[in-house]
Coordinates of C-alpha atoms in Angstrom, one line a residue:
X14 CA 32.9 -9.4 -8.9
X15 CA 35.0 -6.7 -10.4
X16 CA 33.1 -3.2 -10.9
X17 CA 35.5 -0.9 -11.9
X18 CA 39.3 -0.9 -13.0
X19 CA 40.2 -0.3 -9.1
X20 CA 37.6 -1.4 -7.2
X21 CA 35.4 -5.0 -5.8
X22 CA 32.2 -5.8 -4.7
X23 CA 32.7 -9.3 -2.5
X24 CA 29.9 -11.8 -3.0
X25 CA 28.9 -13.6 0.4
X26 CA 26.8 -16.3 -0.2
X27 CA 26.8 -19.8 0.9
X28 CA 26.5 -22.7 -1.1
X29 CA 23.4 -23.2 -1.6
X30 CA 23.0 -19.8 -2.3
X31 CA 25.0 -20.0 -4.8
X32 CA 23.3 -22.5 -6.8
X33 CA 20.3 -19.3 -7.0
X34 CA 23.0 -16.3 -8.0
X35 CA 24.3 -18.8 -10.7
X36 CA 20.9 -19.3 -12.7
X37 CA 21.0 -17.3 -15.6
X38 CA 17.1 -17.9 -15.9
X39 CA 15.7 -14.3 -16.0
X40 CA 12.8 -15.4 -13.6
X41 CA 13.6 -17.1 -10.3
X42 CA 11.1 -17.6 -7.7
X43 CA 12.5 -19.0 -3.9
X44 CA 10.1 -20.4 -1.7
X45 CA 12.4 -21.5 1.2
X46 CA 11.5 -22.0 5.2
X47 CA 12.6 -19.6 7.6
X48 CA 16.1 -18.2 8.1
X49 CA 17.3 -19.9 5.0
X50 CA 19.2 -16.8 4.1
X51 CA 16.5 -15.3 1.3
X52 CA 16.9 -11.8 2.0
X53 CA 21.1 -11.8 1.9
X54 CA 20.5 -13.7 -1.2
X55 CA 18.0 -11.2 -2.9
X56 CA 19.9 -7.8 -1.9
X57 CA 22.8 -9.5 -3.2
X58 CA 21.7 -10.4 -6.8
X59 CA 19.9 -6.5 -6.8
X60 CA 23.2 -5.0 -6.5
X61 CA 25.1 -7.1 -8.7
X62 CA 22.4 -6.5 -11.3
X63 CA 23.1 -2.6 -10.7
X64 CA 26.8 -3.1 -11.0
X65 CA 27.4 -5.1 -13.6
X66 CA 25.0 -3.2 -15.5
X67 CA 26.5 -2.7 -19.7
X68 CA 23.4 -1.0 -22.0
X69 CA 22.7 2.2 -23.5
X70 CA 21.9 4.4 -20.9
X71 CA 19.0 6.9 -21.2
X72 CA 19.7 9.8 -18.8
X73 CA 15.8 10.9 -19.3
X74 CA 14.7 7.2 -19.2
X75 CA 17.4 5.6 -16.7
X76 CA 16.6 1.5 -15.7
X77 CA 16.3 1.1 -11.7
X78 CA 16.9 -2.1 -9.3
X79 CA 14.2 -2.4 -7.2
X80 CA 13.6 -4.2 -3.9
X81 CA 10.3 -4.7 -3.0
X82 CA 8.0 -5.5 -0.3
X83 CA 4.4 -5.8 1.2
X84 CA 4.8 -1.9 2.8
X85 CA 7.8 0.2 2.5
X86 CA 8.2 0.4 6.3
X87 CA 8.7 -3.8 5.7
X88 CA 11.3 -2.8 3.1
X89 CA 13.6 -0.1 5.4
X90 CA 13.2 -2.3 8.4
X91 CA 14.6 -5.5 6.7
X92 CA 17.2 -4.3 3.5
X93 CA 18.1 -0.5 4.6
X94 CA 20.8 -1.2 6.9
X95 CA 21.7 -3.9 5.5
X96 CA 22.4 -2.9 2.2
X97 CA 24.4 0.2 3.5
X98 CA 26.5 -2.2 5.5
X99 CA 27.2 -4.2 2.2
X100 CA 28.4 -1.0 0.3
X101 CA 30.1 0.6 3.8
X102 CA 33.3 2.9 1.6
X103 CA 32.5 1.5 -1.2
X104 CA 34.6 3.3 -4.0
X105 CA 32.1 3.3 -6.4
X106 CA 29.3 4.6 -4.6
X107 CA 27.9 8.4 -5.4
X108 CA 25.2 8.6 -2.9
X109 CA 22.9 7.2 -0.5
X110 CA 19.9 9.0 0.1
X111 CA 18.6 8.1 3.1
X112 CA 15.0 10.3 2.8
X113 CA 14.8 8.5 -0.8
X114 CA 15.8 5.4 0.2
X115 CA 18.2 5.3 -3.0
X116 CA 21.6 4.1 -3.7
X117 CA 23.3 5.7 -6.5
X118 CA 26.6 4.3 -8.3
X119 CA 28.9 5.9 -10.5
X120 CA 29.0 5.9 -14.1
X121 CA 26.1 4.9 -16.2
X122 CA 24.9 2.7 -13.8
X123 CA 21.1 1.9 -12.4
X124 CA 19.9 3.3 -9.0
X125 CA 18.7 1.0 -6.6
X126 CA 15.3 1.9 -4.6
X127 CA 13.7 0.4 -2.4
X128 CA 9.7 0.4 -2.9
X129 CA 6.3 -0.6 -0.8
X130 CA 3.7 -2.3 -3.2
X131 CA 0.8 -2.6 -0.7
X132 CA -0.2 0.3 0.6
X133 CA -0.8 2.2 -3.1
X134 CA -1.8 -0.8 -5.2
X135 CA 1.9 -0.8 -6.9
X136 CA 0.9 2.4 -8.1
X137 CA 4.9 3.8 -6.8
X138 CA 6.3 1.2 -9.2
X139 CA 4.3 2.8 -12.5
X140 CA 6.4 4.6 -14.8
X141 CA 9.7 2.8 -13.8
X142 CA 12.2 1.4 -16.1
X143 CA 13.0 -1.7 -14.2
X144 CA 16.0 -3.5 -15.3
X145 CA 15.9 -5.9 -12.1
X146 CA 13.1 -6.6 -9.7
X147 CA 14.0 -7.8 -6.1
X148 CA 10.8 -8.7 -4.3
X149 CA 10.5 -10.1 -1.0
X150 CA 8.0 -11.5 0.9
X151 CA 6.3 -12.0 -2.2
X152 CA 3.6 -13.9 -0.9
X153 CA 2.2 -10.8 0.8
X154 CA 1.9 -8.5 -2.0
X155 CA -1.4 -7.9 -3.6
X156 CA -2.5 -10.6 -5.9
X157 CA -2.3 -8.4 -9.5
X158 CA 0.4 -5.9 -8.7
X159 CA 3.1 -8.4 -10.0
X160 CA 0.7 -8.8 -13.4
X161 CA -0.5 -5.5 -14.2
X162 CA 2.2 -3.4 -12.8
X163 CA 5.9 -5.1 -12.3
X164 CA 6.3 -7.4 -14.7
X165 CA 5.1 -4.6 -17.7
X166 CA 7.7 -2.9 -16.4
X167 CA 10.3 -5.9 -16.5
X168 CA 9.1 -6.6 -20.5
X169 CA 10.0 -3.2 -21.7
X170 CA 13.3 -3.1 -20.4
X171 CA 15.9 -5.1 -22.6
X172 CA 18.0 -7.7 -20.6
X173 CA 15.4 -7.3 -17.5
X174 CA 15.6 -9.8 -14.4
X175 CA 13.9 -10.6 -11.4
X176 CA 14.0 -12.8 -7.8
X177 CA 10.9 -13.6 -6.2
X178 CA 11.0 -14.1 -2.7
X179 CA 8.3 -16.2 -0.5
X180 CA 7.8 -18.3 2.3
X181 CA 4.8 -20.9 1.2
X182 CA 1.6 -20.2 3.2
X183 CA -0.7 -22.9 2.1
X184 CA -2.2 -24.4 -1.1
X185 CA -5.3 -22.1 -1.2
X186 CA -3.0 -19.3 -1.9
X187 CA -2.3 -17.3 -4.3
X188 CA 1.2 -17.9 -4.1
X189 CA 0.7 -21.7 -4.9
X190 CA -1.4 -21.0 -8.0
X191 CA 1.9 -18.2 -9.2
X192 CA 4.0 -21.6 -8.9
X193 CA 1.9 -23.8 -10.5
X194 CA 1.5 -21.4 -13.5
X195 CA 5.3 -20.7 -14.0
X196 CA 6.8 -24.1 -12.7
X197 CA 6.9 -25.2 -16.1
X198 CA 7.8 -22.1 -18.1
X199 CA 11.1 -21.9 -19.9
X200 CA 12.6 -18.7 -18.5
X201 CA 11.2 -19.8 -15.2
X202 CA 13.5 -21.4 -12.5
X203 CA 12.2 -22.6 -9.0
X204 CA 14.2 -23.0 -6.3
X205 CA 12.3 -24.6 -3.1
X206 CA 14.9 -25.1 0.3
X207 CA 14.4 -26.2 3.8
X208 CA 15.9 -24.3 6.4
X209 CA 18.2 -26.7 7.5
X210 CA 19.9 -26.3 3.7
X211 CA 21.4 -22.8 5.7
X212 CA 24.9 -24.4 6.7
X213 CA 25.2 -21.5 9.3
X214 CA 21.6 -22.1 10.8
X215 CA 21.8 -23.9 14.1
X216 CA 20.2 -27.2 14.2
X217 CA 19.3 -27.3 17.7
X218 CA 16.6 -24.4 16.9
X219 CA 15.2 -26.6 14.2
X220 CA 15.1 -29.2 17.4
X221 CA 13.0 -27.0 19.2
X222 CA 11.3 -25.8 16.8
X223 CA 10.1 -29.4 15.5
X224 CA 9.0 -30.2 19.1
X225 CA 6.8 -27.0 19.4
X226 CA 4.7 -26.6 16.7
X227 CA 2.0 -28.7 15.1
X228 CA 3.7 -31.0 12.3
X229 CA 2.1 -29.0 9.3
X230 CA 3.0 -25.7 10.6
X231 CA 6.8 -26.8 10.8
X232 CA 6.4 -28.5 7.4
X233 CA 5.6 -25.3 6.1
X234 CA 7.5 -22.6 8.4
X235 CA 10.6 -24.8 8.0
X236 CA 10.4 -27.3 5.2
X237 CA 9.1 -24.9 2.8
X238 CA 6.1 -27.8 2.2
X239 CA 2.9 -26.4 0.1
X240 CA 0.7 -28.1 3.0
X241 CA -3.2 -28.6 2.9
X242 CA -5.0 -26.9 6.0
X243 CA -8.2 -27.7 7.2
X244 CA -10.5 -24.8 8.2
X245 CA -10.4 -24.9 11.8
X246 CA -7.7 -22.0 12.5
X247 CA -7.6 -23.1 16.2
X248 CA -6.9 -26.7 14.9
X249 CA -4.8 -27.7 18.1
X250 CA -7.4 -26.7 20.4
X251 CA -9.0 -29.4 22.1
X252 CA -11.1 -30.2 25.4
X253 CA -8.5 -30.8 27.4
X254 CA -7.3 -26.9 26.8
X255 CA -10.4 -26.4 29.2
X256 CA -9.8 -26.5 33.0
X257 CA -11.3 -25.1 36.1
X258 CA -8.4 -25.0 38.6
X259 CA -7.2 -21.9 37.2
X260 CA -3.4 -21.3 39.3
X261 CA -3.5 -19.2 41.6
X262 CA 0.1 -17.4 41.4
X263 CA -0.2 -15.7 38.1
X264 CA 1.0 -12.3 36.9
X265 CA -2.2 -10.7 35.1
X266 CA -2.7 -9.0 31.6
X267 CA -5.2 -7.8 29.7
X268 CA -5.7 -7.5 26.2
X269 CA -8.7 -5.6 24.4
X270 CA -10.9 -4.8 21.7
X271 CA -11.9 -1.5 20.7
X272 CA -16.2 -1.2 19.3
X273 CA -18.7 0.8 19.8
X274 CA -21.5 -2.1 19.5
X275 CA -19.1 -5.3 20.4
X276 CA -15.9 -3.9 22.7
X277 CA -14.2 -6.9 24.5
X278 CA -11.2 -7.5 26.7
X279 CA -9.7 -11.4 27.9
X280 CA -7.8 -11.3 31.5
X281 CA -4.5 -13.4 31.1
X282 CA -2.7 -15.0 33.4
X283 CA 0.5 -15.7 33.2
X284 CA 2.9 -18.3 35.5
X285 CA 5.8 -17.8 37.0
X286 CA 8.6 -19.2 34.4
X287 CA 6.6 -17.2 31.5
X288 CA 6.1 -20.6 30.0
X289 CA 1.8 -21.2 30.4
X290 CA -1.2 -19.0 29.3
X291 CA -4.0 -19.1 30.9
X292 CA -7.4 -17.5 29.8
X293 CA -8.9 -16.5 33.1
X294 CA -11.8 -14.1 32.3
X295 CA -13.3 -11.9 29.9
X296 CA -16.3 -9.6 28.6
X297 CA -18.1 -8.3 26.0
X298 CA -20.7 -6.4 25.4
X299 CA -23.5 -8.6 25.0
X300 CA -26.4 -6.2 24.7
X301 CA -26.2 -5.1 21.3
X302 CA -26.8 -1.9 21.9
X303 CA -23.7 0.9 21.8
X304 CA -22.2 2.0 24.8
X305 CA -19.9 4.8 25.3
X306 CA -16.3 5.0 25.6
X307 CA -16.2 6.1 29.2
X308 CA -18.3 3.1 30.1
X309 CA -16.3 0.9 29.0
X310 CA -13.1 2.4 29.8
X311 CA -15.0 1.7 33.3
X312 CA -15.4 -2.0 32.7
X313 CA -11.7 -2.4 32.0
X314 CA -10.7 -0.4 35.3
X315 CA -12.6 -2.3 37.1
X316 CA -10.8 -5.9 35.7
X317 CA -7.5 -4.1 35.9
X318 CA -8.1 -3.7 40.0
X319 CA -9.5 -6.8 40.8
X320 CA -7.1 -8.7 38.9
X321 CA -3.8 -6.7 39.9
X322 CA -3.5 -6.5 36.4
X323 CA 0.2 -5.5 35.0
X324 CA -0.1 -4.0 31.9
X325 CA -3.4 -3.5 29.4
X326 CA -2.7 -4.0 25.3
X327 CA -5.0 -1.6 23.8
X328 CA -5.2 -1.7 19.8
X329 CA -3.9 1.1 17.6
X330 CA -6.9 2.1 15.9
X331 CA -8.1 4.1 18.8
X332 CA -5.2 6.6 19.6
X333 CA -7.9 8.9 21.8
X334 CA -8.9 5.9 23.3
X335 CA -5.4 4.9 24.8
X336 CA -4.5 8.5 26.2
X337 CA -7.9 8.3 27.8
X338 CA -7.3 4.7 29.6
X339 CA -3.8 6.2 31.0
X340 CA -5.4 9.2 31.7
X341 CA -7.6 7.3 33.9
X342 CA -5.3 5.0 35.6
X343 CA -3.4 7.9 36.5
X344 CA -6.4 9.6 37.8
X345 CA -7.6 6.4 40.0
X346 CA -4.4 5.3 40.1
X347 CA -4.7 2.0 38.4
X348 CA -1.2 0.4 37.5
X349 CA -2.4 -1.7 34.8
X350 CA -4.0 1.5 32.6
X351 CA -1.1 3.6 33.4
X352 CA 1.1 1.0 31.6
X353 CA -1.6 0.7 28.9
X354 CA 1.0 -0.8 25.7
X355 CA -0.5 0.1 21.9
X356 CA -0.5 -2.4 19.7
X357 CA 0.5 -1.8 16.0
X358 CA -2.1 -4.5 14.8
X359 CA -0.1 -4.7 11.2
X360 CA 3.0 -5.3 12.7
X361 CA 1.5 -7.9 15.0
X362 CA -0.4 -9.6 12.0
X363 CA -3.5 -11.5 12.4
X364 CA -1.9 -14.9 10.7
X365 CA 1.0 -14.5 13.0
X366 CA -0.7 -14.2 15.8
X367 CA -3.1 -16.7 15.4
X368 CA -0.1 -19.4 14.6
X369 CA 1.2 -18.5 18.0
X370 CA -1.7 -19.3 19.7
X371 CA -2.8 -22.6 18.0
X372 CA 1.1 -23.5 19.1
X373 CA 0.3 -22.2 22.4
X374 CA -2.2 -25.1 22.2
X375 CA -0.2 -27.6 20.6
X376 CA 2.5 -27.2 23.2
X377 CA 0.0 -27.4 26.4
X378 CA 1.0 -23.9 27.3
X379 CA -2.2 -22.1 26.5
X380 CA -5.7 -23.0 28.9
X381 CA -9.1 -20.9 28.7
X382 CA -11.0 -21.3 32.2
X383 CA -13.8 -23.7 31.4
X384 CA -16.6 -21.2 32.6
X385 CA -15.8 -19.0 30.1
X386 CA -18.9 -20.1 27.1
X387 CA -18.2 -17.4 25.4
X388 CA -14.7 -17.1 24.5
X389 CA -14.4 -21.3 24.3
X390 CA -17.6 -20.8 21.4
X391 CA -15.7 -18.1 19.7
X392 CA -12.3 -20.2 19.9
X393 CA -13.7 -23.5 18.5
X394 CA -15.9 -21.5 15.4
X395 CA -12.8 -19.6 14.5
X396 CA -12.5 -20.7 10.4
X397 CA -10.8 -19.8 7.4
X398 CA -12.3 -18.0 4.5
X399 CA -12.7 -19.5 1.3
X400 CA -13.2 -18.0 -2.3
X401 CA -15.9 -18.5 -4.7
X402 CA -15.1 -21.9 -5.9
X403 CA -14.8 -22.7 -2.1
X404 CA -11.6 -23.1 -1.5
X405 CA -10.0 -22.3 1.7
X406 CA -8.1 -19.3 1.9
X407 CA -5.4 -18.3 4.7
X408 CA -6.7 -15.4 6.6
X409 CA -10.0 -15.6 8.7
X410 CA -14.1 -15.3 7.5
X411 CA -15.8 -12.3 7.7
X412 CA -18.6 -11.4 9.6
X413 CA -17.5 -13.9 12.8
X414 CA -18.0 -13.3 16.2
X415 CA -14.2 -12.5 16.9
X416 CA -13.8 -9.9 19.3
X417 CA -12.8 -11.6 22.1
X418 CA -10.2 -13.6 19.8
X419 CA -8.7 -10.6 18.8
X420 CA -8.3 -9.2 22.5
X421 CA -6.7 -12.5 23.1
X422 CA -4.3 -12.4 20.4
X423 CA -3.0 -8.8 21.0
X424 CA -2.2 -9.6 24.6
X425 CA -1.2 -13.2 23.9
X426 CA 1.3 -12.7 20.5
X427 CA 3.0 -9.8 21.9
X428 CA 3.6 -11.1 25.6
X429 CA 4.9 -14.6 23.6
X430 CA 6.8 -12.7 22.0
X431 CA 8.5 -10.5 24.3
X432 CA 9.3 -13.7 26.0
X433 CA 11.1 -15.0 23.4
X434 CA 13.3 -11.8 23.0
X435 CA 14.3 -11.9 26.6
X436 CA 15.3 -15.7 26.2
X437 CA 17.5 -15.1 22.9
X438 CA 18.9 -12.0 24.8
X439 CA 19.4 -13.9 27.7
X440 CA 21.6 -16.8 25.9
X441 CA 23.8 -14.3 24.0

């Protein structure tokens, strides 16, 4: 598109793309599987709107593009680069704040900002002028921040747009009930894409992926299908995930869970080729009485030498309580608390965590030692909350016994995952 009398901005989009940029509906929501190309398409139609920009322009009231996600880390992490990549020399740049997170153009033209909605309620977006709204991931922000706070803002600005981002995560959420309330409306469009309908995506990863996770979740991950769960979260899990000829030639992790009344931590094996889980042992504290940090820390050392254990994953919450585990493998000399890892539970994500381990199960590569009553209970009762009306929601019931779940998951999701990285680094 032109932008000035000497200058371009080059639109990159492929075709299907294309068929989203087009739409001159002011309202567009995506819900498209993974890797379809969303975010390109979204930073793309933010600074178009910026640049082709032709209104009055109030210097004391100026309209802003903004992108939007769940947390503004979310937002710097995924569009920062990217959008300075896209504007590299770009003639009719002014500025880039870095510290700001802004991109000014110039002439009379809107700034783009990038913006966290989560973490203050949407309460950064009040008082902006929005002349186009960007949001990503828009299934993770906060059910009434797009009501009572963005859209306002989008309905006092003349000639105002916005893209709406989301990967579908079920028919009990809130995203499914913002479809089915705007499907119909007139300056509505809805776009829904599989991944495959990315020409650049390669097929033999969909391959893969089909063959490793349970049908729903690809339906859903992939095939961008509003799919019906049950509330078992741990729906793959079955008896034959139980075994008592546990390998013997394992490398050994441990993954825990901080509380002063319930702390917990699951021993995991490991096998050579990084391919199979195995749950090997655990505890808990079972006497429902408190018990100090120290004793625990004690526990943990003690699992950590009769296991050989590699590395411990300790939650975040506890910062104290991390120094003080590598404090004390350094003191006793305990290789396993001396490498203790912290775990940033909201990058890890509960959801996403779980989903790896229920594929875990659906693959075969995930077993829990069959003398283990606690953590096989605790696995089988996991559920899903539901609302008011009953209706299943995605994210876990309060009030479970959980603890040695979540222990599992922060060893289990990160060491998946850092085997993944390794492979993809591997094959490039």
């Amino acid at each position: 598109m032109k932008t000035s009398k000497n200058s371009t901005f080059n639109i990159n989009l492929h075709v299907n793309q294309k068929k989203i940029f087009l739409c001159d509906k002011p309202y567009k929501l995506l819900v498209c599987g993974r890797r379809f190309g969303k975010s390109h398409e979204l930073r793309t139609e933010a600074l178009v709107a910026a640049l082709s920009f032709n209104q009055p322009y109030d210097p004391n009231f100026p309209p802003t593009v903004v992108i939007a996600m769940p947390t503004l880390k979310q937002a710097r992490q995924v569009h920062w680069k990217a959008l300075k990549g896209m504007l590299k020399n770009a003639p009719f740049v002014q500025s880039i704040n870095n510290s700001e997170l802004r991109i000014s153009f110039k002439g009379n033209k809107p700034d783009v900002i990038l913006r966290g909605t989560n973490e203050d309620d949407g309460d950064g977006l009040r008082g902006l002028k929005i002349y186009f709204a960007a949001v990503d991931e828009f299934q993770d922000i906060k059910v009434g921040i797009w009501d009572n706070t963005i859209f306002p803002a989008l309905s006092d600005t003349p000639g105002s747009k916005a893209l709406l981002c989301a990967t579908p995560k079920g028919r009990s959420h809130p995203l499914y009930k913002f479809y089915q309330k705007i499907k119909d409306l007139k300056e509505w469009a809805y776009f829904n894409f599989y991944t495959k309908d990315n020409p650049h995506f390669p097929k033999s990863q969909l391959r893969i992926a089909k063959s490793q996770m349970p049908p729903k979740s690809y339906r859903q991950e992939f095939q961008a299908s509003w799919e019906d769960f049950d509330g078992q979260l741990f729906d793959q899990l079955n008896d034959s995930h139980f075994i008592s000829n546990i390998p013997s030639d394992l490398s050994f992790y441990i993954g825990c869970d901080w509380g002063d009344t319930n702390p917990a931590f699951i021993v995991v094996g490991l096998s050579k080729d990084y391919s199979k889980f195995y749950i090997v042992d655990s505890w808990f504290n079972q006497s429902q009485q408190p018990i100090t940090q120290d004793e625990f820390l004690d526990k943990l050392a003690a699992a950590c030498t009769k296991y050989k254990i590699y590395k411990t994953y300790l939650p975040d919450d506890r910062p104290a309580a991390i120094k003080s585990a590598r404090i004390l493998g350094n003191k006793q000399d305990i290789s396993g608390l001396k490498r203790a890892v912290q775990v940033s539970r909201s990058q890890l994500g509960v959801m996403s965590s779980i989903e790896i381990i229920n594929n875990l199960f659906y693959q075969n590569n995930l077993f829990i030692n069959s003398s283990l009553t606690e953590v096989k209970s605790q696995f089988q009762d996991y559920h899903r909350a539901s609302d008011k009306d009953g209706n299943l929601l995605n994210k876990p019931a309060d009030c479970q016994s959980d603890h040695l779940i979540d222990a599992a998951r922060y060893v289990i999701a990160l060491l998946y995952v850092s085997i993944q990285n390794k492979t993809l680094k591997l094959k490039s």
